[in-house]
PDB file of N, CA and C in Angstrom:
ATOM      1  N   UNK A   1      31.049 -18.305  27.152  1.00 50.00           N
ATOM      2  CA  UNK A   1      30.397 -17.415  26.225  1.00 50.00           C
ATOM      3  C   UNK A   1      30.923 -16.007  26.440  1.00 50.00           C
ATOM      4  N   UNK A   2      31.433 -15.742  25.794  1.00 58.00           N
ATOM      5  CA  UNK A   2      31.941 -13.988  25.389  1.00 58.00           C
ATOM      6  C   UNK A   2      31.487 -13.179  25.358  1.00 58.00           C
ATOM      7  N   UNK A   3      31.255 -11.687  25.841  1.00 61.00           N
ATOM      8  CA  UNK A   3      30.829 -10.625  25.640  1.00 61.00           C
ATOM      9  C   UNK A   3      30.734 -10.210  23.927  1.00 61.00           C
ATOM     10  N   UNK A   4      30.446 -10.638  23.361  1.00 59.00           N
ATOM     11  CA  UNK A   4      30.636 -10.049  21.999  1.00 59.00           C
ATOM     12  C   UNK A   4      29.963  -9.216  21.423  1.00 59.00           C
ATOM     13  N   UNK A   5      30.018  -7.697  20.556  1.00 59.00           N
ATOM     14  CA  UNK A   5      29.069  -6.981  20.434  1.00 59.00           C
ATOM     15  C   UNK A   5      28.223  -7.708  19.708  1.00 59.00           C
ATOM     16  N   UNK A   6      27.070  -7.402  19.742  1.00 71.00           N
ATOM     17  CA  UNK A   6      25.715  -8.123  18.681  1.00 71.00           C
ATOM     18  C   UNK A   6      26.073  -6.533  17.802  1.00 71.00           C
ATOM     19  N   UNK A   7      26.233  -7.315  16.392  1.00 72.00           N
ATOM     20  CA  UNK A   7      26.353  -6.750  15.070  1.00 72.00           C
ATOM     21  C   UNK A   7      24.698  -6.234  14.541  1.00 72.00           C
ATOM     22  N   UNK A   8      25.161  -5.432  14.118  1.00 82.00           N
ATOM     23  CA  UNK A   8      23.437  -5.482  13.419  1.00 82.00           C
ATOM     24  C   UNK A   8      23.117  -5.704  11.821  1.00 82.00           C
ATOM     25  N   UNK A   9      21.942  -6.233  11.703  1.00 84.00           N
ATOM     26  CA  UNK A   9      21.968  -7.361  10.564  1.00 84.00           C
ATOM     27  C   UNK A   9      21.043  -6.092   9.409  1.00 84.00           C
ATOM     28  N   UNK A  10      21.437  -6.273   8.089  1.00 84.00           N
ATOM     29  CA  UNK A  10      20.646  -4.925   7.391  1.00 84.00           C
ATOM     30  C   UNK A  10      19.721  -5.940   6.361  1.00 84.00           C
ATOM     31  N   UNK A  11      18.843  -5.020   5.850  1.00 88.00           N
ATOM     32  CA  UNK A  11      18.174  -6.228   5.038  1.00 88.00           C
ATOM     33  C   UNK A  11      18.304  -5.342   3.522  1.00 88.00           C
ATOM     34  N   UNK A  12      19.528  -5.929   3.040  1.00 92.00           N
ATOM     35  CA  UNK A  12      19.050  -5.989   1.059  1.00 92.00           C
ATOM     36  C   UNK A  12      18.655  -6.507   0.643  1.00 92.00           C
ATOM     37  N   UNK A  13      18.787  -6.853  -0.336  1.00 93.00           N
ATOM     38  CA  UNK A  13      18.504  -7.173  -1.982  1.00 93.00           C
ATOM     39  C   UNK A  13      18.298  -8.496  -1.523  1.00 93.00           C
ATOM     40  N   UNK A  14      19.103  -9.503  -1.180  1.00 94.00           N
ATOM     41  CA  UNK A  14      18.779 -10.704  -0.296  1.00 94.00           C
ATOM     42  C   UNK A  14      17.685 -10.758   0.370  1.00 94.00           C
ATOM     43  N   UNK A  15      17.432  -9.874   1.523  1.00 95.00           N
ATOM     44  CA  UNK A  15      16.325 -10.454   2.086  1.00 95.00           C
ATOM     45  C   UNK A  15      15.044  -9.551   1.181  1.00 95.00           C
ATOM     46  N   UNK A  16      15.495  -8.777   0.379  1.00 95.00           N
ATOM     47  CA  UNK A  16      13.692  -8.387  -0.253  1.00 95.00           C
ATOM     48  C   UNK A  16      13.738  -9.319  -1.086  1.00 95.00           C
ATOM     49  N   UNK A  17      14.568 -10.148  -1.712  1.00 96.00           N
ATOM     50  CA  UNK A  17      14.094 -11.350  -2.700  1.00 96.00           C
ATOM     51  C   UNK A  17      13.835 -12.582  -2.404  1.00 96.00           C
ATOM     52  N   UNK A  18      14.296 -12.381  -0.855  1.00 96.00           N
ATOM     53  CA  UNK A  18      13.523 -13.751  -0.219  1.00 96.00           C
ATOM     54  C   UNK A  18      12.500 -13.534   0.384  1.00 96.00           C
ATOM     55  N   UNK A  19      12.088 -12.469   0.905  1.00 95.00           N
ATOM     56  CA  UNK A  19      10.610 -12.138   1.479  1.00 95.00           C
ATOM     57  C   UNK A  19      10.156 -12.015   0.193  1.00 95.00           C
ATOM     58  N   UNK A  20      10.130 -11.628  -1.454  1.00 95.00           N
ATOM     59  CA  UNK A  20       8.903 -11.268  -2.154  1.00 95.00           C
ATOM     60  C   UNK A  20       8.828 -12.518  -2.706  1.00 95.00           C
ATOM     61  N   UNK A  21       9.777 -13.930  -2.680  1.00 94.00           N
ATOM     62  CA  UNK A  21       9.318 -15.263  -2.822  1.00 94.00           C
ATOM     63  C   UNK A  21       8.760 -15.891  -1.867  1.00 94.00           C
ATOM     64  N   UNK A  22       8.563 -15.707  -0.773  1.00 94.00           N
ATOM     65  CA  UNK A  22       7.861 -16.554   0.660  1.00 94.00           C
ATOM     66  C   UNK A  22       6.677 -15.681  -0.182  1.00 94.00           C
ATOM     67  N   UNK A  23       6.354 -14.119  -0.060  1.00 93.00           N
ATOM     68  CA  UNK A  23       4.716 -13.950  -0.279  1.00 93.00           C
ATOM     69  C   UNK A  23       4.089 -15.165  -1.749  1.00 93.00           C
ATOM     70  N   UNK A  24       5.294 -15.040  -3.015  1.00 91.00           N
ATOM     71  CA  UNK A  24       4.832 -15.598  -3.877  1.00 91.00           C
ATOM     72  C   UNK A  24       4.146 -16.895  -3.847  1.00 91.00           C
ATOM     73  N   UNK A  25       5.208 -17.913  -2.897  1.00 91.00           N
ATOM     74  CA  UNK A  25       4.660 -19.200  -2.384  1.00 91.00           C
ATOM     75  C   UNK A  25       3.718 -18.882  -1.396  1.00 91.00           C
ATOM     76  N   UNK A  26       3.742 -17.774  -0.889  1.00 90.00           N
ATOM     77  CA  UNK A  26       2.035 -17.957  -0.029  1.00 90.00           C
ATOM     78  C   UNK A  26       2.289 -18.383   1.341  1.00 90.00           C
ATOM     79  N   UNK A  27       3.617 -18.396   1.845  1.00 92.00           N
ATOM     80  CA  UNK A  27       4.255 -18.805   3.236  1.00 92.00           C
ATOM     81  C   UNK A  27       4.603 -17.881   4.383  1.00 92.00           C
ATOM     82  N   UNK A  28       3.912 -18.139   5.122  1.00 92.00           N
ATOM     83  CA  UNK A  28       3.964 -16.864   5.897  1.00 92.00           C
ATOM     84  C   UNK A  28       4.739 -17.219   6.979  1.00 92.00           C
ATOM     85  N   UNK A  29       6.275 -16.107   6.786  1.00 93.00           N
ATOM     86  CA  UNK A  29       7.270 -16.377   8.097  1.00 93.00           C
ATOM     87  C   UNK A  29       7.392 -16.663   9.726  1.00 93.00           C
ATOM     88  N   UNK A  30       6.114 -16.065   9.468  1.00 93.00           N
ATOM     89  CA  UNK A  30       5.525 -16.063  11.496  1.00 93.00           C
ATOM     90  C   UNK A  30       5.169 -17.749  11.393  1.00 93.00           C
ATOM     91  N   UNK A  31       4.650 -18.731  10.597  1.00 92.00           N
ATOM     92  CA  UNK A  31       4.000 -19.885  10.608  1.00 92.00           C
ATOM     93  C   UNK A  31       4.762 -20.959  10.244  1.00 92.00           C
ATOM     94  N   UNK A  32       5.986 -20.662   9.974  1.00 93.00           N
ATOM     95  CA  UNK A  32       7.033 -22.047   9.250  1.00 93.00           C
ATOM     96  C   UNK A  32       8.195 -21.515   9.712  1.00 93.00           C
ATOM     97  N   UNK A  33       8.813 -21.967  10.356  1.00 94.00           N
ATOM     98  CA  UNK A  33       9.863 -21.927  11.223  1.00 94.00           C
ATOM     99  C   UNK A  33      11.534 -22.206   9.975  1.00 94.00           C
ATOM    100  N   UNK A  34      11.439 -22.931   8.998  1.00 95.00           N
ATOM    101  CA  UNK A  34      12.173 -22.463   7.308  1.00 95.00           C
ATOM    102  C   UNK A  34      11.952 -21.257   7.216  1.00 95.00           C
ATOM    103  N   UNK A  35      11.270 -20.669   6.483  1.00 95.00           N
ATOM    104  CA  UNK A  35      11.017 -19.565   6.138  1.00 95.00           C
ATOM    105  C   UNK A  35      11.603 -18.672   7.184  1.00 95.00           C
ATOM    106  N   UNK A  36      10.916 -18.609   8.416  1.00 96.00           N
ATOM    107  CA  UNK A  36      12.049 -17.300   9.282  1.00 96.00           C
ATOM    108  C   UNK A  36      13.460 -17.681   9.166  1.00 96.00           C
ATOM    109  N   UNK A  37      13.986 -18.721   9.443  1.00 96.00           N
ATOM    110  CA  UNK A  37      15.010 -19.058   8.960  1.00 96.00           C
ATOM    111  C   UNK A  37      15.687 -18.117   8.201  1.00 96.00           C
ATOM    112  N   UNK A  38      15.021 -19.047   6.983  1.00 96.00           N
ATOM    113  CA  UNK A  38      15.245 -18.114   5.234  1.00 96.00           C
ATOM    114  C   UNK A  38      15.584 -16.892   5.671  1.00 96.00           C
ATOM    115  N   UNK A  39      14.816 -15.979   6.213  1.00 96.00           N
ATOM    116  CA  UNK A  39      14.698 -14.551   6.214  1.00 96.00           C
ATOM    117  C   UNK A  39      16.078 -13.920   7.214  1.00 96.00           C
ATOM    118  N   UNK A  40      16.003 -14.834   8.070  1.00 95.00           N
ATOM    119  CA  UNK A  40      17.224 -14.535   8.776  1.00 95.00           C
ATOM    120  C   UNK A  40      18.556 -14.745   8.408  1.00 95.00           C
ATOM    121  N   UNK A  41      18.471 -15.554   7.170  1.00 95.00           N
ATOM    122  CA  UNK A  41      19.763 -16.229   6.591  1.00 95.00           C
ATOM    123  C   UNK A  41      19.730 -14.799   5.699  1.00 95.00           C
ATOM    124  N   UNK A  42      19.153 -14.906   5.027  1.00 96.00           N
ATOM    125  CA  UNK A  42      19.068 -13.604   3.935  1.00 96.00           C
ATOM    126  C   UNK A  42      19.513 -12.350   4.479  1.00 96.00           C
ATOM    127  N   UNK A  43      19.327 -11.679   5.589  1.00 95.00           N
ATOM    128  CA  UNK A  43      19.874 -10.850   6.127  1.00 95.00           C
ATOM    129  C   UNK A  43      21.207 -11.137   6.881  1.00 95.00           C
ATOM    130  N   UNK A  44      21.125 -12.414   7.635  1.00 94.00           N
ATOM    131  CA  UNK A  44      23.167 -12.546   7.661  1.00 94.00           C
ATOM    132  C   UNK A  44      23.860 -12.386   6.352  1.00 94.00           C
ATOM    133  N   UNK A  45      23.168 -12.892   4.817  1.00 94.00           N
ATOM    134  CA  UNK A  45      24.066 -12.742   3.997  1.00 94.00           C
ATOM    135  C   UNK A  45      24.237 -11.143   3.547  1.00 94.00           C
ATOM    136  N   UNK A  46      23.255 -10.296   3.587  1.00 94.00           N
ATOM    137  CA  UNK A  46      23.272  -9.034   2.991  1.00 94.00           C
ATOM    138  C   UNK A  46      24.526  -8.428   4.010  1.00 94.00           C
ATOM    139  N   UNK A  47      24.273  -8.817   5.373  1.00 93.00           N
ATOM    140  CA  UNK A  47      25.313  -8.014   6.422  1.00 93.00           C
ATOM    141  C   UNK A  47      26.803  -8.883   6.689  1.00 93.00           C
ATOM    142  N   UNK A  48      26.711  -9.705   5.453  1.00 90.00           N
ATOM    143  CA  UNK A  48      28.298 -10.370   5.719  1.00 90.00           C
ATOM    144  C   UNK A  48      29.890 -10.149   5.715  1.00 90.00           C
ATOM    145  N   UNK A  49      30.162  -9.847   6.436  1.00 88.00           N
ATOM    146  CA  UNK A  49      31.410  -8.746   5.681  1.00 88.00           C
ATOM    147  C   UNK A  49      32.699  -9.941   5.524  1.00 88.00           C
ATOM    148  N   UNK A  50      32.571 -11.092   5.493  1.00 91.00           N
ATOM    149  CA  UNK A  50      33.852 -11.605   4.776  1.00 91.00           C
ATOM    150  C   UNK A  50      33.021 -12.666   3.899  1.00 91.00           C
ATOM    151  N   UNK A  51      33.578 -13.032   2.509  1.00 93.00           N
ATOM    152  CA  UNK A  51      33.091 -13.567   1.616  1.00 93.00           C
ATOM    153  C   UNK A  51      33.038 -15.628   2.159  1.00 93.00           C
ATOM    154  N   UNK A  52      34.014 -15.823   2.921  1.00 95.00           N
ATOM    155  CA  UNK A  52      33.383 -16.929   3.199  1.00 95.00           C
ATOM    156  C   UNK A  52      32.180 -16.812   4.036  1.00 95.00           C
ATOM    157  N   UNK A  53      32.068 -16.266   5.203  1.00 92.00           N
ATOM    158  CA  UNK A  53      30.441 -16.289   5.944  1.00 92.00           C
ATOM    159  C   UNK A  53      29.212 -15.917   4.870  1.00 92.00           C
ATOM    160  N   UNK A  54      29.574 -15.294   3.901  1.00 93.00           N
ATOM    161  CA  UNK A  54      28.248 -14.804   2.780  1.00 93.00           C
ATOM    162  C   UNK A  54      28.570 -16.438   2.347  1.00 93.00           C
ATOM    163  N   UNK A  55      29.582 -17.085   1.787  1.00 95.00           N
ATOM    164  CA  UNK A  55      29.242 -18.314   1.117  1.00 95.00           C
ATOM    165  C   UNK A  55      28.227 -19.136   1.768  1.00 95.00           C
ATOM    166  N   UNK A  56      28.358 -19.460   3.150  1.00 94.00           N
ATOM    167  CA  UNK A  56      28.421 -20.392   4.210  1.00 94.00           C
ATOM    168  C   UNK A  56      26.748 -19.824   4.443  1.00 94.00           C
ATOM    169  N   UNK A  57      26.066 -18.641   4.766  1.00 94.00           N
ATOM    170  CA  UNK A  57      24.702 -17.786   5.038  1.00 94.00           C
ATOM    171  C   UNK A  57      23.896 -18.239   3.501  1.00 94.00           C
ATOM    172  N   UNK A  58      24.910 -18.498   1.943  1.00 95.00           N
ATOM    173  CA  UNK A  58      24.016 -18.961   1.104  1.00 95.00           C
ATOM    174  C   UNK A  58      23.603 -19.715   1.065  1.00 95.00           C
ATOM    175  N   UNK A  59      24.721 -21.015   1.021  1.00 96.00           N
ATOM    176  CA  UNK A  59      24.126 -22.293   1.201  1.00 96.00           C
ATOM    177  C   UNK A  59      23.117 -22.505   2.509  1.00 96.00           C
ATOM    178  N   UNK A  60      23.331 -21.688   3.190  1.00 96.00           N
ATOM    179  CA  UNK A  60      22.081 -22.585   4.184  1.00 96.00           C
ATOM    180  C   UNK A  60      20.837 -21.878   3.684  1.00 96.00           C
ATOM    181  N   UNK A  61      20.895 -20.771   3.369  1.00 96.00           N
ATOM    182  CA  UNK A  61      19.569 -19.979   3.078  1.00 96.00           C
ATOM    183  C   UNK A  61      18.763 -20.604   1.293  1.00 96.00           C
ATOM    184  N   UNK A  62      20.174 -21.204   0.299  1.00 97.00           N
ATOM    185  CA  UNK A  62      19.445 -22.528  -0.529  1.00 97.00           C
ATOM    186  C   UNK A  62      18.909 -23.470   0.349  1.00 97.00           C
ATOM    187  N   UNK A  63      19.583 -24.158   1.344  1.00 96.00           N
ATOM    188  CA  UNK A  63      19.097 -25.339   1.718  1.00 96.00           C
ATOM    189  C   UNK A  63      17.775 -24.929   2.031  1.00 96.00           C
ATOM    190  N   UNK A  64      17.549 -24.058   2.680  1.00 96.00           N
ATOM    191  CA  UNK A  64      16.056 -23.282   4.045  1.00 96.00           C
ATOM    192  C   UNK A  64      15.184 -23.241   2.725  1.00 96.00           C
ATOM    193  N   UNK A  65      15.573 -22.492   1.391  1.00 95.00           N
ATOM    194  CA  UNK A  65      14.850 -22.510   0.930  1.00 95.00           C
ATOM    195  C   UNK A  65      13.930 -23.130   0.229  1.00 95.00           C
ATOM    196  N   UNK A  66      15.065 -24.313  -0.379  1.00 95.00           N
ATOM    197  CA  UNK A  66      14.447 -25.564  -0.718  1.00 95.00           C
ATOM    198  C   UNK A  66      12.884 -26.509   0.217  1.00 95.00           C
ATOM    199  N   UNK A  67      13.708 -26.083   1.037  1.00 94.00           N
ATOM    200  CA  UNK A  67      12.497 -26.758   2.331  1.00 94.00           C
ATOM    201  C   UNK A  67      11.088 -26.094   2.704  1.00 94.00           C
ATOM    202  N   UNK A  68      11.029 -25.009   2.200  1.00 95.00           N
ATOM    203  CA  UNK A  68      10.139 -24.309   2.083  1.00 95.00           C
ATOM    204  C   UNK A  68       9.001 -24.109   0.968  1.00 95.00           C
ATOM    205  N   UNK A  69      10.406 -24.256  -0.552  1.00 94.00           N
ATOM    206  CA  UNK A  69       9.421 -24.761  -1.417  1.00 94.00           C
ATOM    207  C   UNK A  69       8.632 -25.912  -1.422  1.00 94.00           C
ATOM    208  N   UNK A  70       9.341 -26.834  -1.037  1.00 92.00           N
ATOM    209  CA  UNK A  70       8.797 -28.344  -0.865  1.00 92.00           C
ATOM    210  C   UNK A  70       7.166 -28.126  -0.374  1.00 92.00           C
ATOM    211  N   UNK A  71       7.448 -27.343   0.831  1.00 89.00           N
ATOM    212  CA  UNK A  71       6.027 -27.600   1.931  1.00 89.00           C
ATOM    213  C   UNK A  71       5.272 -26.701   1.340  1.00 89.00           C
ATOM    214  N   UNK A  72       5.358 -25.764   0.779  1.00 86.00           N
ATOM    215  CA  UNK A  72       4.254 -24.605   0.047  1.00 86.00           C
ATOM    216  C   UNK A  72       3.350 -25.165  -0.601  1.00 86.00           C
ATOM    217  N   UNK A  73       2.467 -25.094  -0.131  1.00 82.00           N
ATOM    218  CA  UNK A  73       0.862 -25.386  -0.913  1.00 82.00           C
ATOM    219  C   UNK A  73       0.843 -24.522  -2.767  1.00 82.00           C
ATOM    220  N   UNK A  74       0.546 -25.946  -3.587  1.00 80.00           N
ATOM    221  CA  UNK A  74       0.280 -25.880  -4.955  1.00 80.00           C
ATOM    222  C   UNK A  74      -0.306 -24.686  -5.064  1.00 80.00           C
ATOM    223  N   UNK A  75       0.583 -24.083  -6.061  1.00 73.00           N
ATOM    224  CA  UNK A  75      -0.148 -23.255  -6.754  1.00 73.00           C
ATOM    225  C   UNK A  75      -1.293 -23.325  -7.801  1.00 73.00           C
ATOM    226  N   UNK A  76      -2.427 -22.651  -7.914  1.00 69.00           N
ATOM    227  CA  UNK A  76      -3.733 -22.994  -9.432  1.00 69.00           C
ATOM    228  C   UNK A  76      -3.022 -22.310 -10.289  1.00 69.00           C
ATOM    229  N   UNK A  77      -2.212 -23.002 -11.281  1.00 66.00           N
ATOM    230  CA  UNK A  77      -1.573 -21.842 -12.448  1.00 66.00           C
ATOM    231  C   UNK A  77      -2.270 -23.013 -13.880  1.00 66.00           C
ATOM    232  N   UNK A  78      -3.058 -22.677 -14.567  1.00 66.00           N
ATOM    233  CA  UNK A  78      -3.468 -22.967 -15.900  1.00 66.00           C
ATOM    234  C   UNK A  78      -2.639 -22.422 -16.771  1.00 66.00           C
ATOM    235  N   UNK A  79      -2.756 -23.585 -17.594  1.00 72.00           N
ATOM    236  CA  UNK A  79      -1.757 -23.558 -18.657  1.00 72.00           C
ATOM    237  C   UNK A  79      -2.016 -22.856 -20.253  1.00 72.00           C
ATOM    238  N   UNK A  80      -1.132 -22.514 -21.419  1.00 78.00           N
ATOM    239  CA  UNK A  80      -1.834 -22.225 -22.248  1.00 78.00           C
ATOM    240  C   UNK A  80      -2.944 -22.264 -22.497  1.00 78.00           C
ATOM    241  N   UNK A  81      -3.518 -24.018 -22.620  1.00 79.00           N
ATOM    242  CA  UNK A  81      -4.929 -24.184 -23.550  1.00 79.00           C
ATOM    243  C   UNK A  81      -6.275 -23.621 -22.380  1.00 79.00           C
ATOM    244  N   UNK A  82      -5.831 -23.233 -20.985  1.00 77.00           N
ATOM    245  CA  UNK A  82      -6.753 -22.958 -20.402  1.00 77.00           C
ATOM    246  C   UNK A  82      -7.137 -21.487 -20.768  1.00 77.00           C
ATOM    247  N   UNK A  83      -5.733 -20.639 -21.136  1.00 80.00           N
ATOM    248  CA  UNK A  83      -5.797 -19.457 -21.413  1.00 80.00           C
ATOM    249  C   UNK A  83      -6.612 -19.401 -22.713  1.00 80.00           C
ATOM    250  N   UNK A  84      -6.481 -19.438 -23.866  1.00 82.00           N
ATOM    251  CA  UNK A  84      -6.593 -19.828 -24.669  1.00 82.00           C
ATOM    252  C   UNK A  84      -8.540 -19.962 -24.548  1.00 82.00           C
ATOM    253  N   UNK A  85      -8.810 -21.283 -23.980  1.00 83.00           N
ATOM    254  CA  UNK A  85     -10.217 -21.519 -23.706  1.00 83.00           C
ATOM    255  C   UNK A  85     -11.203 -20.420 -23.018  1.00 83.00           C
ATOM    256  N   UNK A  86     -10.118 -19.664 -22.246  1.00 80.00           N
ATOM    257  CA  UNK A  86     -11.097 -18.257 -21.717  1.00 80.00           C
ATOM    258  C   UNK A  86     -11.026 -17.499 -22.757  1.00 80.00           C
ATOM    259  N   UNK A  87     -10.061 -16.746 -23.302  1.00 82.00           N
ATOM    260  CA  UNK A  87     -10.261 -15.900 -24.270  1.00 82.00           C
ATOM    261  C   UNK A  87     -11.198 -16.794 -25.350  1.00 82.00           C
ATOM    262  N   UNK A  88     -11.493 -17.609 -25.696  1.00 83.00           N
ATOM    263  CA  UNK A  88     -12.741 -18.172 -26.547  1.00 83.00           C
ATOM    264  C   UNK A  88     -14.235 -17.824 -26.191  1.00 83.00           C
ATOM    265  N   UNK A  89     -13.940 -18.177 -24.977  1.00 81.00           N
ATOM    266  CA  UNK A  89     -15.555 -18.402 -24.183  1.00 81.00           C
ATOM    267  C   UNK A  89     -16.203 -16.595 -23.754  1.00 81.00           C
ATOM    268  N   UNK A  90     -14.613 -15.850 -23.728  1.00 83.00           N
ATOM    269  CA  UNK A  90     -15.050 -14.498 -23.793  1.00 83.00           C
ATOM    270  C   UNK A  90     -15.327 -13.665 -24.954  1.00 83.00           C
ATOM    271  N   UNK A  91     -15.128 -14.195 -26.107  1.00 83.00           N
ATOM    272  CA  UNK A  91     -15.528 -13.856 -27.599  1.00 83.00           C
ATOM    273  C   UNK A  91     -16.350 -14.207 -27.849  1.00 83.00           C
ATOM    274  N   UNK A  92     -17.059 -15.587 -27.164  1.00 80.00           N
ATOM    275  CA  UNK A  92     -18.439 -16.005 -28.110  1.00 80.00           C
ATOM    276  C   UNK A  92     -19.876 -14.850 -27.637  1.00 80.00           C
ATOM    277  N   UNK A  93     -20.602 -15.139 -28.200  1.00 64.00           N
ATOM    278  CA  UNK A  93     -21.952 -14.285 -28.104  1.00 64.00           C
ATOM    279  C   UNK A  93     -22.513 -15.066 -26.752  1.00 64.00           C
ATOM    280  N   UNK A  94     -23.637 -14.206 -26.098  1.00 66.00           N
ATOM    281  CA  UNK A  94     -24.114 -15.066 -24.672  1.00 66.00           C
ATOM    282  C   UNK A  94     -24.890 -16.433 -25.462  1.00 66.00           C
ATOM    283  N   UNK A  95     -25.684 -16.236 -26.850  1.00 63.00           N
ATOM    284  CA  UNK A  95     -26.466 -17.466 -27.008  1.00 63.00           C
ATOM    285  C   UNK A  95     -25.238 -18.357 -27.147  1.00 63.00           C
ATOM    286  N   UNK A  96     -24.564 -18.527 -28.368  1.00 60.00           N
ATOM    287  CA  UNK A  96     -23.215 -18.877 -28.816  1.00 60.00           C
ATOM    288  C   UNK A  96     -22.685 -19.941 -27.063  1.00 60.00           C
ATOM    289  N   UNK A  97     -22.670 -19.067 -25.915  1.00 55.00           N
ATOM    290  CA  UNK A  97     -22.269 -19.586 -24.590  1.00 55.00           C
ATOM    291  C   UNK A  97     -23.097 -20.941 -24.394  1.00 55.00           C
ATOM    292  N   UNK A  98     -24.137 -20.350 -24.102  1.00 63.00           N
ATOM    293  CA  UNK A  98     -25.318 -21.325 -23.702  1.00 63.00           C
ATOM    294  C   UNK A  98     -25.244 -22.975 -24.480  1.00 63.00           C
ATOM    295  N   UNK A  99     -24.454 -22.795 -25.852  1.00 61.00           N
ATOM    296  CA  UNK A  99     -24.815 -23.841 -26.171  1.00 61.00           C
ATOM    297  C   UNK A  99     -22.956 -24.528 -25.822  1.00 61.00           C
ATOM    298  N   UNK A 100     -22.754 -23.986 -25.671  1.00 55.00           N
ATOM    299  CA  UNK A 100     -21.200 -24.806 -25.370  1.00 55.00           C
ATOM    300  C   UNK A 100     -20.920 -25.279 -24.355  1.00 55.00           C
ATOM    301  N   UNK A 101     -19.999 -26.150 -24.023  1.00 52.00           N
ATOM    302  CA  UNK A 101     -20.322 -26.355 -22.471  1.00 52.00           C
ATOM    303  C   UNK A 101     -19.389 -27.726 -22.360  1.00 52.00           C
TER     304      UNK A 101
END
């Protein structure tokens, strides 16, 4: 093993778009060992200075990421007609409410 300087790793555009998708999925990096990953891949790619190691830091940081989506707990996202059904139920009158149901 070599003396080699340790480089230092910067965080762009890469890693703020992979940290503001871990918050989106709700995955918190300290708790899934992917995800830090992810985050660490994302910052080798922002600090890559030859275009094959950025290739080589993407694909693994797709692969990491994939694996992460997988395990992320479902999101509650309602669909049109749910939208739709609130804005109804928020137009009717309170009696109008009472009888719907």
């Amino acid at each position: 093993m070599g003396d080699a300087p340790k480089r230092r790793l910067r965080r762009g555009a890469v890693a703020a778009a992979t940290t503001a998708e871990l918050a989106d999925l709700g995955v918190d990096p300290a708790a899934n060992a992917s995800a830090a990953a992810a985050l660490r891949l994302a910052a080798e790619l922002d600090s890559s200075p030859s275009p094959k190691d950025a290739a080589t830091a993407a694909r693994e940081l797709r692969q990491a990421m994939a694996m992460v989506r997988a395990a992320a707990p479902p999101k509650e996202r309602g669909d049109r007609m749910d939208e739709l059904e609130k804005r109804r139920r928020e137009r009717l009158s309170p009696q109008a409410r009472k009888g719907s149901g």
